[in-house]
Coordinates of C-alpha atoms in Angstrom, one line a residue:
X14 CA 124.0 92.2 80.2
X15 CA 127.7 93.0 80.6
X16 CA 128.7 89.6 80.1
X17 CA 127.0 89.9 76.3
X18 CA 129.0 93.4 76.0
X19 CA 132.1 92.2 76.9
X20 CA 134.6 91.8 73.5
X21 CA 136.5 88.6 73.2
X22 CA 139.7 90.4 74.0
X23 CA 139.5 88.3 77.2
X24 CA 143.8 88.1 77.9
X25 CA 143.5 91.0 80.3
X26 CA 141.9 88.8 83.0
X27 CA 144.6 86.1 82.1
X28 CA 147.2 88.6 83.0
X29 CA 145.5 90.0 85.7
X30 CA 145.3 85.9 87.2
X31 CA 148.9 86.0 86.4
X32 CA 150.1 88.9 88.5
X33 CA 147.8 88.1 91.2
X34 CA 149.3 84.6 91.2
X35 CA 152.4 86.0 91.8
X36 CA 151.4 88.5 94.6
X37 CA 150.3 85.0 96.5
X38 CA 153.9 83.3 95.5
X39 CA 155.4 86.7 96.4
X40 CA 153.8 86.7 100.0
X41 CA 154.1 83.6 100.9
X42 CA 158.1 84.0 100.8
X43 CA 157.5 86.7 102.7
X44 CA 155.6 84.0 105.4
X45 CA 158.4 81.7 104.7
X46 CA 161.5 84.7 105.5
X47 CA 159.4 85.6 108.9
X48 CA 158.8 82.3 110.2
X49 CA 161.7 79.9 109.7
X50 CA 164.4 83.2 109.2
X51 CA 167.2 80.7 107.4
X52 CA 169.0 80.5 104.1
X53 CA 167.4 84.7 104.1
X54 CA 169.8 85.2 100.8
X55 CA 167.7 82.4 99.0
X56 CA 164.6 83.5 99.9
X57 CA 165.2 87.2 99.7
X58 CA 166.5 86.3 96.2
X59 CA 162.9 84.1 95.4
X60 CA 161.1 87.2 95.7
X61 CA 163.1 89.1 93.7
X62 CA 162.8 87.1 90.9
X63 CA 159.0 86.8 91.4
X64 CA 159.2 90.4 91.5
X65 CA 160.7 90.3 88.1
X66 CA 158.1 87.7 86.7
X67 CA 155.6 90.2 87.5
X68 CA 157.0 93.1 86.1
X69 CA 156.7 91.6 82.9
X70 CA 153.4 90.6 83.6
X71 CA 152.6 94.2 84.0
X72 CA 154.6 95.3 81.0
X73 CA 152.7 92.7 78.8
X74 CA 149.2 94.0 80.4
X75 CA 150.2 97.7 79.6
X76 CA 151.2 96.5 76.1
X77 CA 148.4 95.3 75.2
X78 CA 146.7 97.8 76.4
X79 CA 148.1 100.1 74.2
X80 CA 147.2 98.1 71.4
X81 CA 143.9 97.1 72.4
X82 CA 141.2 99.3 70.1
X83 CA 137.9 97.8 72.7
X84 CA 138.8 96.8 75.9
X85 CA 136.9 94.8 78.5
X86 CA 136.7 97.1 80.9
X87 CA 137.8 100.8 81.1
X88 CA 141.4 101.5 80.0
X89 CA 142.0 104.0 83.3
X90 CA 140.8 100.9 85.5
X91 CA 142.8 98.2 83.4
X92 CA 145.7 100.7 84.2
X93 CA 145.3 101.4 87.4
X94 CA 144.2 98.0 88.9
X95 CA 147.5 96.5 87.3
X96 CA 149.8 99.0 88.4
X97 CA 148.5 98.6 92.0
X98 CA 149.0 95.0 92.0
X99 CA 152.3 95.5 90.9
X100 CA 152.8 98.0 93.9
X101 CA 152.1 94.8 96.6
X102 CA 155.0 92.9 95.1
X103 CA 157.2 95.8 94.8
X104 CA 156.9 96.2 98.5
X105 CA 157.3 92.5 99.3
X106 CA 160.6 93.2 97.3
X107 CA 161.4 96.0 99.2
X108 CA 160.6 94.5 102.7
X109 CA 162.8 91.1 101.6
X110 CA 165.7 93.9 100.8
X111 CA 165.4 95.2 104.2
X112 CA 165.8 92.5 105.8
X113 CA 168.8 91.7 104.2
X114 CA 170.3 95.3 104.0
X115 CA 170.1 95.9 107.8
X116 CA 171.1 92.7 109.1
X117 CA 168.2 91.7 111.1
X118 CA 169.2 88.9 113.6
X119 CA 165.6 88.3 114.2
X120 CA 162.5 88.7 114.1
X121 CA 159.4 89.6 116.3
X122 CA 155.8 87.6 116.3
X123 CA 154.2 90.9 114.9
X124 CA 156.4 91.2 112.0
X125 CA 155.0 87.2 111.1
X126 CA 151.6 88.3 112.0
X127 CA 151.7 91.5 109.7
X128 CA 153.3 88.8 106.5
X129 CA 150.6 86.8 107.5
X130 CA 148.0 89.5 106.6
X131 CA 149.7 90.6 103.6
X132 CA 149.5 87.1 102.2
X133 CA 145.5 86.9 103.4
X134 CA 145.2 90.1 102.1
X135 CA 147.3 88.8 98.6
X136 CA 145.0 85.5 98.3
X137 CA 141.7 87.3 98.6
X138 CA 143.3 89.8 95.5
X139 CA 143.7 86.8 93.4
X140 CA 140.4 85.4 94.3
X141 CA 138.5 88.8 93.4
X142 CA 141.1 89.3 90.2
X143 CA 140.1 85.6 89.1
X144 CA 136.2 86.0 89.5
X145 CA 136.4 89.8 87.7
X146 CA 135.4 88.3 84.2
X147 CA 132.1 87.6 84.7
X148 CA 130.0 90.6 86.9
X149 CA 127.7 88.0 87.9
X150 CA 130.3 87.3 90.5
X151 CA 129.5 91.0 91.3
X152 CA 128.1 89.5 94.9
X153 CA 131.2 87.3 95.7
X154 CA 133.7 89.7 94.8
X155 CA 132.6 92.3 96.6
X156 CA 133.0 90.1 99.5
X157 CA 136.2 89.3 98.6
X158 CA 137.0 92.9 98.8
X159 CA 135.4 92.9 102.1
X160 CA 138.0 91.2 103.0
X161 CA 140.8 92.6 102.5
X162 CA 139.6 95.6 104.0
X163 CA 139.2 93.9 107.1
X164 CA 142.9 92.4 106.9
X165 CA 144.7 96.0 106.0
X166 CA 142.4 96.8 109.3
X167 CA 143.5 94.3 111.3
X168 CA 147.4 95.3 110.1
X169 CA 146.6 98.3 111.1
X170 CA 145.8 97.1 114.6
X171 CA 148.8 94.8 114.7
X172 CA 151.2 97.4 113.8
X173 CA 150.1 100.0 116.2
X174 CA 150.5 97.4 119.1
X175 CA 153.6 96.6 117.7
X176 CA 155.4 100.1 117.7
X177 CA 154.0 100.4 121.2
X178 CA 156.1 97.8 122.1
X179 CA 158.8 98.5 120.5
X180 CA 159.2 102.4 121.6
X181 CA 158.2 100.8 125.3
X182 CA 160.9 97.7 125.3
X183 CA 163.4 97.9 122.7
X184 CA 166.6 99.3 124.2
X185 CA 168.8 99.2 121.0
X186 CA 167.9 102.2 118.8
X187 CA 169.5 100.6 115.7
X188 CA 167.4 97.4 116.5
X189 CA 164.3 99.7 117.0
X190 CA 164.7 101.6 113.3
X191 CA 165.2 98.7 111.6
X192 CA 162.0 96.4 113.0
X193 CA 160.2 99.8 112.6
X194 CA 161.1 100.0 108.9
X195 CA 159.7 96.1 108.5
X196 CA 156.4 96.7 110.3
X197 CA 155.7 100.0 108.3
X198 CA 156.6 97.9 104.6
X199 CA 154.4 95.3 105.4
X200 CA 151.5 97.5 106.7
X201 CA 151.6 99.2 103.6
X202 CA 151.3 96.2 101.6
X203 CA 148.0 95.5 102.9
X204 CA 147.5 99.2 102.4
X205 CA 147.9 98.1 98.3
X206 CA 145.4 95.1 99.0
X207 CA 143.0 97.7 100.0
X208 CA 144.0 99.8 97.3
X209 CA 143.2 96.9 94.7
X210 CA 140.0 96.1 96.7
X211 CA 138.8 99.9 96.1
X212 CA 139.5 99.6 92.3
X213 CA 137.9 96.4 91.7
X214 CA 135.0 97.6 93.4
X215 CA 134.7 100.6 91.1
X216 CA 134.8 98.4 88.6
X217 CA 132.2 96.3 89.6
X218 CA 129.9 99.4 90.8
X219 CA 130.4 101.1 87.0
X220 CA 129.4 97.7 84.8
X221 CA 127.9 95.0 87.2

């Protein structure tokens, strides 16, 4: 029934795709930074500009909203669910910057572990965002956002264990703020999966 209701104005999901797409690009720097930590000014400088890219994204999607008389779905969830998705790359950005700004010689196995979930938790996004035109995939991405709950979980768990260890081992107090700072970014990136996960699945609970 929703599928006949819904007006052709179908470039909202296109964007939508779009930003996602770059989320995934976006976090998979972020894998890239933690794993092989070389040529860090490059790849800080990668997510940046994907940062960029989808800020215009959301500029263009808040455009269009505004000139958008029907719209596909409501305007408060187009708004929010963009905005939010914006919010994961902004903290990719921020975590890249940190890394950079504070000099960090190295880094641990948690901090790839919790990149690692964001970029889980990023791919499952894009995989809901990308299903979200048609609510007969009401099923699927409800999964989806199943997910992505379980991975800001799991994030959860993998950042408690590491601030354990840190506090317990770490016995250079600059060295300890500055991996602390990491772990808590990239937690709360998968904090804004599970932010986009809760919107989408208002959306699909108010028109599937």
């Amino acid at each position: 029934m929703f599928g006949r209701l819904m007006p052709s104005e179908g470039k909202f999901f296109e964007l939508f795709v779009q930003h996602a797409d770059l989320c995934v690009k976006g976090a998979k720097e972020m894998v890239s930074v933690m794993t092989n930590f070389d040529d860090l000014e490059n790849r800080v400088h990668a997510i940046e500009s994907i940062e960029k890219q989808a800020d215009k994204v959301t500029h263009s999607t808040l455009e269009l909203l505004h000139k958008t008389f029907i719209t596909p779905l409501d305007r408060d969830d187009i708004h929010q669910l963009i905005t939010r998705m914006d919010d994961i790359l902004d903290l990719l950005e921020d975590a890249a910057q940190t890394i950079s700004l504070y000099d960090i010689k190295a880094v641990t196995p948690e901090a790839k572990r919790l990149a690692e979930l964001c970029l889980a938790g990023a791919e499952k996004v894009k995989a809901a965002v990308g299903l979200l035109h048609n609510m007969d995939n009401a099923q699927q991405i409800l999964s989806l956002c199943e997910e992505i709950d379980r991975f800001e979980s799991d994030a959860d768990h993998v950042m408690r264990a590491a601030m354990s260890k840190l506090f317990r081992d770490e016995p250079d107090v600059r060295t300890l703020i500055k991996l602390k700072a990491i772990y808590e970014i990239l937690e709360t990136v998968t904090d804004r999966c599970e932010d986009v996960a809760n919107i989408i699945e208002g959306i699909i609970v108010e028109n599937a």
